[in-house]
Amino acid sequence: MISDNDKISNYQLNIFVILTIIEIGMAALPAILVKEVKSDAWILSIITGLVNIPFLYIVSKAAQKTSTQGFVGCLKSLFGKAAGTILAIPVLVYFLFMVGLESRLFGETVKMYFLQRTPIEFIVMPIIIEAVFLAKGGIEVIGRFFEAVFFPIVLINVLLILIAIPKNDFTNLLPVFSADIKEYFSAIIAGSNSFFGYELLLIISPYIKEPKKMFKTSTKALLIVTG
């Protein structure tokens, strides 16, 4: 049984989901949508976020069911220890792949815009070391860390938006609904990947203080990112 001191609150869960989704693919979303639907990209970014809500509901309910045993523990109880462990391997591989991919993408972005002459290994390694220390500290430490960095991240993004507004040409948002219906569906499918990250609820569900409020809290986070 996990004590409440080793669990995260709804507020921390909200921040956790927001930062996870942003880290997973928000940087690539504008380019993906503009390529598919051009001036309608801003509309499709909202629609794509809303389309993810039913999938978030499924993940949240599944995570809620496994909140006492955990995802891997649930697999073991359903299929036996050996089969459950084998079935958990693809999940582990998926998350390892996502961690590697996102670390690489983040490193390349920093290198491209800020540290052109720095080898990417020296950019990525501090991220990995930091992640190891946070993981060693447990979910509560991760939650507190996310709380600490959340408002600086929000502030920086707001300042960047305010700086960019005078230089923006809002006529580029027109015409509206000019793309073909097939292009809209293609954009939604391509852009949905950028909202992934909430599947981590399956893993962290035993460490959430109020799992029954998981969907409501995560939906708020998804809507904040979408907006």
XYZ file of C-alpha atoms in Angstrom:
227
model
C 0.000 0.000 0.000
C 1.398 3.388 -1.046
C 1.118 6.148 1.590
C -0.417 9.542 0.778
C 3.007 11.131 1.254
C 4.181 9.256 -1.838
C 1.250 10.397 -3.993
C 0.517 13.485 -6.070
C -2.466 15.806 -5.666
C -4.973 16.736 -8.373
C -3.190 20.059 -8.822
C 0.143 18.309 -9.353
C -1.522 15.826 -11.707
C -2.918 18.728 -13.736
C 0.550 20.224 -14.141
C 2.012 16.761 -14.799
C -0.346 16.158 -17.741
C 0.115 19.677 -19.152
C 3.912 19.499 -19.160
C 3.952 15.914 -20.428
C 1.749 16.734 -23.432
C 3.736 19.890 -24.201
C 7.022 17.977 -24.016
C 5.808 15.068 -26.140
C 4.801 16.892 -29.293
C 3.443 20.435 -29.043
C 6.521 21.905 -30.721
C 5.854 19.921 -33.890
C 2.060 20.420 -34.017
C 1.930 23.801 -35.841
C 4.208 22.598 -38.641
C 2.209 19.369 -39.041
C -1.143 21.162 -39.288
C 0.082 23.986 -41.539
C 1.453 21.405 -43.948
C -1.947 19.664 -44.090
C -4.504 22.513 -43.997
C -2.487 25.752 -44.221
C -4.521 28.733 -42.873
C -6.975 26.449 -41.053
C -4.224 25.070 -38.805
C -5.328 27.167 -35.797
C -8.857 25.741 -35.995
C -7.621 22.175 -36.420
C -5.328 22.492 -33.380
C -8.433 23.051 -31.229
C -10.434 20.291 -32.926
C -7.535 17.838 -32.628
C -7.289 18.493 -28.900
C -11.024 17.912 -28.437
C -10.856 14.691 -30.469
C -8.408 13.310 -27.898
C -10.901 13.636 -25.019
C -12.660 10.273 -25.701
C -9.268 8.533 -25.785
C -8.292 10.307 -22.567
C -11.530 9.031 -21.023
C -10.672 5.429 -21.957
C -7.129 5.748 -20.600
C -8.365 7.432 -17.392
C -10.968 4.760 -16.702
C -8.465 1.978 -17.394
C -5.937 3.697 -15.118
C -8.574 4.102 -12.420
C -9.278 0.356 -12.516
C -5.575 -0.382 -12.036
C -4.936 2.278 -9.386
C -4.642 -0.249 -6.542
C -2.312 -2.754 -8.231
C -0.726 -0.678 -10.949
C -0.791 -1.463 -14.660
C 1.850 -4.204 -14.541
C 0.387 -5.678 -11.353
C -3.023 -5.817 -13.004
C -1.576 -7.661 -16.007
C 0.056 -10.177 -13.673
C -3.171 -10.776 -11.741
C -5.145 -11.267 -14.960
C -2.694 -13.377 -16.959
C -0.303 -14.769 -14.366
C 3.136 -13.575 -13.339
C 5.041 -14.843 -16.397
C 2.495 -13.871 -19.061
C 1.794 -10.536 -17.346
C 5.493 -9.677 -17.344
C 5.789 -10.553 -21.038
C 2.736 -8.417 -21.884
C 4.248 -5.492 -19.969
C 7.448 -5.528 -22.054
C 5.929 -3.740 -25.118
C 4.680 -0.986 -22.792
C 8.167 -0.578 -21.327
C 9.701 -0.509 -24.817
C 7.161 2.128 -25.920
C 7.974 4.472 -23.036
C 11.726 3.961 -23.443
C 11.366 4.792 -27.132
C 9.364 7.941 -26.344
C 11.908 9.075 -23.737
C 14.768 8.582 -26.196
C 12.907 10.284 -29.041
C 11.852 13.320 -27.016
C 15.315 13.735 -25.467
C 16.816 13.691 -28.948
C 14.270 16.158 -30.368
C 14.720 18.514 -27.420
C 18.496 18.325 -27.766
C 18.363 19.053 -31.495
C 16.046 22.027 -30.929
C 18.372 23.536 -28.306
C 21.381 22.900 -30.540
C 19.714 24.475 -33.588
C 18.653 27.713 -31.893
C 21.034 28.247 -28.968
C 24.102 25.977 -28.899
C 25.058 25.339 -32.512
C 28.652 24.329 -31.734
C 27.871 22.143 -28.729
C 27.809 18.364 -29.367
C 24.282 17.079 -28.850
C 25.538 14.492 -26.339
C 26.450 17.314 -23.914
C 22.933 18.722 -24.237
C 21.058 15.441 -23.820
C 23.142 13.943 -20.992
C 22.134 16.554 -18.348
C 18.488 15.856 -19.208
C 18.985 12.119 -18.690
C 20.906 12.634 -15.429
C 18.199 14.972 -14.129
C 15.500 12.443 -15.073
C 17.359 9.676 -13.211
C 17.603 11.757 -10.017
C 13.927 12.719 -10.217
C 12.885 9.110 -10.801
C 15.014 8.006 -7.856
C 13.243 10.565 -5.654
C 9.817 9.170 -6.524
C 6.581 10.546 -7.916
C 6.171 13.184 -5.186
C 9.568 14.697 -6.018
C 8.642 14.723 -9.708
C 5.344 16.423 -8.870
C 7.090 19.102 -6.803
C 9.665 19.642 -9.549
C 6.913 20.127 -12.129
C 5.238 22.632 -9.779
C 8.515 24.563 -9.501
C 9.137 24.818 -13.260
C 5.519 25.261 -14.386
C 5.081 28.980 -13.769
C 8.497 29.988 -15.208
C 7.604 28.014 -18.355
C 4.202 29.739 -18.568
C 5.778 33.165 -17.997
C 8.423 32.640 -20.677
C 5.811 31.503 -23.205
C 3.528 34.467 -22.437
C 6.445 36.883 -22.893
C 7.401 35.256 -26.209
C 3.795 35.552 -27.426
C 3.608 39.227 -26.404
C 6.881 39.939 -28.200
C 5.689 38.134 -31.342
C 2.194 39.709 -31.542
C 3.279 43.078 -33.052
C 5.155 41.247 -35.810
C 2.313 38.852 -36.672
C 0.150 39.243 -39.759
C -3.247 37.900 -38.706
C -4.513 37.925 -42.288
C -2.515 34.702 -42.643
C -5.309 33.035 -40.644
C -7.654 33.610 -43.588
C -9.456 32.207 -45.471
C -11.242 29.955 -42.970
C -12.432 26.430 -43.871
C -10.693 26.554 -47.229
C -9.266 23.021 -47.143
C -10.891 19.817 -48.354
C -12.684 17.572 -45.830
C -10.147 14.787 -46.494
C -7.336 17.168 -45.584
C -9.066 17.945 -42.283
C -9.269 14.260 -41.370
C -5.651 13.744 -42.410
C -4.573 16.715 -40.260
C -6.503 15.453 -37.226
C -4.912 12.005 -37.504
C -1.418 13.449 -37.990
C -1.829 16.039 -35.232
C -3.336 13.711 -32.628
C 0.093 12.236 -31.916
C 1.181 15.632 -30.592
C -1.339 15.345 -27.751
C -0.049 11.980 -26.574
C 1.527 11.719 -23.155
C -1.597 11.227 -21.077
C -1.148 7.452 -21.467
C 1.341 7.815 -18.602
C -1.747 7.769 -16.377
C -1.686 3.982 -16.753
C 1.707 3.906 -15.054
C 1.292 6.582 -12.380
C -2.294 5.732 -11.358
C -1.247 4.054 -8.046
C 0.495 7.309 -7.081
C -2.526 9.603 -7.535
C -4.323 10.616 -4.326
C -7.779 10.830 -5.894
C -7.924 8.443 -8.880
C -11.697 8.959 -9.230
C -11.019 12.564 -10.281
C -8.329 11.533 -12.758
C -10.409 12.088 -15.905
C -11.764 15.464 -14.789
C -8.316 16.720 -13.806
C -6.636 15.410 -16.963
C -9.376 16.849 -19.186
C -8.780 20.296 -17.687
C -5.086 19.895 -18.490
C -5.832 18.812 -22.070
C -8.178 21.784 -22.602
C -5.538 24.179 -21.248
C -2.982 22.822 -23.717
C -5.543 22.916 -26.544
C -6.435 26.535 -25.798
